PDB file of C-alpha atoms in Angstrom:
ATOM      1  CA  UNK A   1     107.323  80.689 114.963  1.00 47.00           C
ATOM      2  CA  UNK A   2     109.466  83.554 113.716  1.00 50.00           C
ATOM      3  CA  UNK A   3     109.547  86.806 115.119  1.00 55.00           C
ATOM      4  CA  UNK A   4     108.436  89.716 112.533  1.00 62.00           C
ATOM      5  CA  UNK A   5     109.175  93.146 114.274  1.00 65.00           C
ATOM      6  CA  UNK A   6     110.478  94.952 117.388  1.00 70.00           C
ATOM      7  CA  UNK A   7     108.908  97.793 119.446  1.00 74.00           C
ATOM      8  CA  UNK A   8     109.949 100.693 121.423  1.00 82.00           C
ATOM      9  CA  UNK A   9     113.048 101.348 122.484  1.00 86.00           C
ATOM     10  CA  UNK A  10     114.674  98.101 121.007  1.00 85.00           C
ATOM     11  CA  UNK A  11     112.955  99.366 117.336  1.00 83.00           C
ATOM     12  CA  UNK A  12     114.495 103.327 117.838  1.00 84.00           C
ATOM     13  CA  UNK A  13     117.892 101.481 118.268  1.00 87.00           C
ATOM     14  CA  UNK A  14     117.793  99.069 114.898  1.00 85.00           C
ATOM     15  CA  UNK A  15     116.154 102.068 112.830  1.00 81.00           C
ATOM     16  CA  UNK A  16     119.362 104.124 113.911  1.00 85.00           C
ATOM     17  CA  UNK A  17     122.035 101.226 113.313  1.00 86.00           C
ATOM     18  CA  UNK A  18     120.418  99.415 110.339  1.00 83.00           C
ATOM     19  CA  UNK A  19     122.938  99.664 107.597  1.00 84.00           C
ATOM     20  CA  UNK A  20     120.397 101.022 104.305  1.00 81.00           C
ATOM     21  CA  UNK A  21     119.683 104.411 103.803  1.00 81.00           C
ATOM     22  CA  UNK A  22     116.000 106.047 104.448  1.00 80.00           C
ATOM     23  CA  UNK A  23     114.640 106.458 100.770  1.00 81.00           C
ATOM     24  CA  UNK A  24     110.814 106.482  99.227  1.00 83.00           C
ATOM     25  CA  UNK A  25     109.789 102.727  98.530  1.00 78.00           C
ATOM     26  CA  UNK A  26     106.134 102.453  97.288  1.00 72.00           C
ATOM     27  CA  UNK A  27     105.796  99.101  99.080  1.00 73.00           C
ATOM     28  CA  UNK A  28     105.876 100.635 102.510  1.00 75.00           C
ATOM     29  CA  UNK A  29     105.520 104.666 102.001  1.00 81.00           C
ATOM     30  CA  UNK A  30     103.370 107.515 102.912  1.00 86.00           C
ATOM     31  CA  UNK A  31     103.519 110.930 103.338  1.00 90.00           C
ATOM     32  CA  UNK A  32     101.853 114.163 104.395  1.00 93.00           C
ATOM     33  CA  UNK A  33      99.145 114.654 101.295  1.00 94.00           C
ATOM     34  CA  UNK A  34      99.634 118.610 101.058  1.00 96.00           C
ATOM     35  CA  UNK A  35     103.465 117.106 100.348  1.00 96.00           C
ATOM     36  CA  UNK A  36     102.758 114.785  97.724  1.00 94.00           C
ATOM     37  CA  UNK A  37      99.946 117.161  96.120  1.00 94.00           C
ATOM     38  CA  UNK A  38     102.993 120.133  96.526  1.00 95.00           C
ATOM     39  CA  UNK A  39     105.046 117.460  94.160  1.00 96.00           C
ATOM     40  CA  UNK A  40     102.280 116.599  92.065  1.00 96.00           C
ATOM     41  CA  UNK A  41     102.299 112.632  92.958  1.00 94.00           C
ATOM     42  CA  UNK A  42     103.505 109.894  90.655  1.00 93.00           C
ATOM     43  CA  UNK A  43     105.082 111.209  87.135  1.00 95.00           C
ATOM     44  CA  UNK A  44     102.426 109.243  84.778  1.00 93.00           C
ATOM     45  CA  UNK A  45     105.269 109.266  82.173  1.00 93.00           C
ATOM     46  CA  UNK A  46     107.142 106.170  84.221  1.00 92.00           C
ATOM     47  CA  UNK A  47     106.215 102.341  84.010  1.00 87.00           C
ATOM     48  CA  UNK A  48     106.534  99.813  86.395  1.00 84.00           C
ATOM     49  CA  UNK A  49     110.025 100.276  88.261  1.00 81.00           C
ATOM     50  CA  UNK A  50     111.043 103.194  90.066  1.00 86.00           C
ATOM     51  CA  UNK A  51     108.121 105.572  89.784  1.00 90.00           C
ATOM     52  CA  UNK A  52     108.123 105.118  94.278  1.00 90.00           C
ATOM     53  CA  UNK A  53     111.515 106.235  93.930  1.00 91.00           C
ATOM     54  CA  UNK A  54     111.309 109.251  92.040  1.00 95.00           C
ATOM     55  CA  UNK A  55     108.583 110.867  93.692  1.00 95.00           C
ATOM     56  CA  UNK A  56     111.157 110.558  96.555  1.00 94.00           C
ATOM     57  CA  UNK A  57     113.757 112.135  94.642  1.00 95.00           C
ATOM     58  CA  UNK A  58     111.004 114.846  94.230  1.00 96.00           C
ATOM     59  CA  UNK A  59     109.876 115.242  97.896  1.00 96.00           C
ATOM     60  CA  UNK A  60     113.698 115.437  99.265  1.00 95.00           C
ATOM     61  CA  UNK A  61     114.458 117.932  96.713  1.00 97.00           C
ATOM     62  CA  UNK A  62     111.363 119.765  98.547  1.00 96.00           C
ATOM     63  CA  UNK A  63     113.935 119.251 101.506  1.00 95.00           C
ATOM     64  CA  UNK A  64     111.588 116.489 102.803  1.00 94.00           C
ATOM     65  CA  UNK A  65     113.279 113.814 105.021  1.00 88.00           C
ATOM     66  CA  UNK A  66     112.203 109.917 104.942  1.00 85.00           C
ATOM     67  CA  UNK A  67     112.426 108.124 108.012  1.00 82.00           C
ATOM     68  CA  UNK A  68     114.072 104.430 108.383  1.00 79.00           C
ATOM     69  CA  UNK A  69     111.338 102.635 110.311  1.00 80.00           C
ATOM     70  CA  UNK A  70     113.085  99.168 108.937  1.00 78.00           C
ATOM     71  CA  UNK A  71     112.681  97.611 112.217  1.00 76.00           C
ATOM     72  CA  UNK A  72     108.857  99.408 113.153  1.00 79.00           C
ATOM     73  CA  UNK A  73     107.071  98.861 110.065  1.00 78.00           C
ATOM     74  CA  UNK A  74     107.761  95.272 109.024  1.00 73.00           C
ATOM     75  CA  UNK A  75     106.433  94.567 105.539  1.00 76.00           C
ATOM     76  CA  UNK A  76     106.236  91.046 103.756  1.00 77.00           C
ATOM     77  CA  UNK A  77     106.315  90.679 100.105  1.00 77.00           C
ATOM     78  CA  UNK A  78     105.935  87.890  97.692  1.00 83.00           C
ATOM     79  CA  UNK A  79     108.746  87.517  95.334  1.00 84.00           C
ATOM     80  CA  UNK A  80     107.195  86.962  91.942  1.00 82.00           C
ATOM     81  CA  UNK A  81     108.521  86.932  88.477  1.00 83.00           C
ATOM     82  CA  UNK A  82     108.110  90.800  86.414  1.00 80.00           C
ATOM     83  CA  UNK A  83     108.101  89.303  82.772  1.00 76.00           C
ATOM     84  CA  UNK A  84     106.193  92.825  81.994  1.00 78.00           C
ATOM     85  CA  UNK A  85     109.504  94.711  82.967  1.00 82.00           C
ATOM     86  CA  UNK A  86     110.739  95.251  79.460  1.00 88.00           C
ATOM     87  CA  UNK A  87     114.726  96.972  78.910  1.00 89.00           C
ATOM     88  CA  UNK A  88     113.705 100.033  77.254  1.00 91.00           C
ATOM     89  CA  UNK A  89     111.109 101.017  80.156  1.00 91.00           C
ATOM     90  CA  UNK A  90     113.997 100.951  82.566  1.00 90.00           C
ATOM     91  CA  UNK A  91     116.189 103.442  80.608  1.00 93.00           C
ATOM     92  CA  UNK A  92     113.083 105.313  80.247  1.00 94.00           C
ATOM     93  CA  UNK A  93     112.599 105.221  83.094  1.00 94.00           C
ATOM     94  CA  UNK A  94     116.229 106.030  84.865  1.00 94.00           C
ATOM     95  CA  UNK A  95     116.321 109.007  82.676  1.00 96.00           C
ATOM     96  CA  UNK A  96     113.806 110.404  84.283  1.00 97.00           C
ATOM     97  CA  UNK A  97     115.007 109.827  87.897  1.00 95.00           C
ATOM     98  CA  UNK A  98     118.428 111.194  86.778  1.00 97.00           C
ATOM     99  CA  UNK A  99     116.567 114.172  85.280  1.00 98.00           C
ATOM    100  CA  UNK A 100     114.949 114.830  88.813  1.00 97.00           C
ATOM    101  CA  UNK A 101     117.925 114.358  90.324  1.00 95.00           C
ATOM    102  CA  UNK A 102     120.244 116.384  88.098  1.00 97.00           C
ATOM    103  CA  UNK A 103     117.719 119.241  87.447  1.00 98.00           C
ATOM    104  CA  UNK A 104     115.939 119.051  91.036  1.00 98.00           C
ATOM    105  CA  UNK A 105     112.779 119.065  89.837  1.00 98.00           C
ATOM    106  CA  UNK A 106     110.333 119.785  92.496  1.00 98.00           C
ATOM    107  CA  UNK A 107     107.013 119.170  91.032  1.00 96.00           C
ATOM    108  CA  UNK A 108     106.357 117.007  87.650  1.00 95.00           C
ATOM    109  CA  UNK A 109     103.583 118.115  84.733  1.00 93.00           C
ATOM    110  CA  UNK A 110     102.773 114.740  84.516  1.00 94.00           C
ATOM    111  CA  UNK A 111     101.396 113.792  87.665  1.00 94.00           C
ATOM    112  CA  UNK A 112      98.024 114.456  89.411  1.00 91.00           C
ATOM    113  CA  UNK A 113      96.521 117.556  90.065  1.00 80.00           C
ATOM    114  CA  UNK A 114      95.135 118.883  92.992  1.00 57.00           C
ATOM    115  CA  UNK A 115      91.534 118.686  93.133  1.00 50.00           C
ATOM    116  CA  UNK A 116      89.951 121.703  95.360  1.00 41.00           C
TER     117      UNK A 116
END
């Protein structure tokens, strides 16, 4: 049997010491919803790859910090093949995280709006 996660104190101490940085990944994300409303959500514009990612950028140009729960929040994922992934939606795609990151753009056009 293999051990999946820590608690408590032990999980405080890996969060802290784990090597990666604390960034936005869809897979295992959330967030305050008057924040991700504030940001306008996912930018519609952006196919698969990276669209978790820049609505990061977005929030921690909002001066939003992520938190590394690495070792609290354990999250399994099947590795699977991404044959739709196609080279010119990743340029696409980086140019718009570069954009956000190079222009800080707080809030995208092309996301959702908030519904009253």
């Amino acid at each position: 049997m293999m051990k999946l996660g820590t608690w408590g104190a032990v999980a405080r101490i890996l969060n802290i010491m784990t090597p990666t940085k604390a960034t936005w990944n869809g897979h295992n994300a959330s967030g305050w919803r008057k924040d991700i409303f504030a940001a306008n959500g996912f930018d519609e514009r952006m196919q698969y790859g990276g669209e978790d990612r820049e609505l990061g950028e977005r929030l921690f140009n909002r001066g939003i910090k992520s938190k590394q729960i690495r070792y609290s929040a354990i999250c399994l994922h099947l590795d699977h093949a991404r044959s739709y992934v196609k080279p010119q939606m990743l340029i696409k795609n980086k140019a718009i995280r570069e954009h956000t990151r190079v222009k800080n753009v707080l809030r995208t056009p092309y996301g959702i709006e908030k519904l009253a």
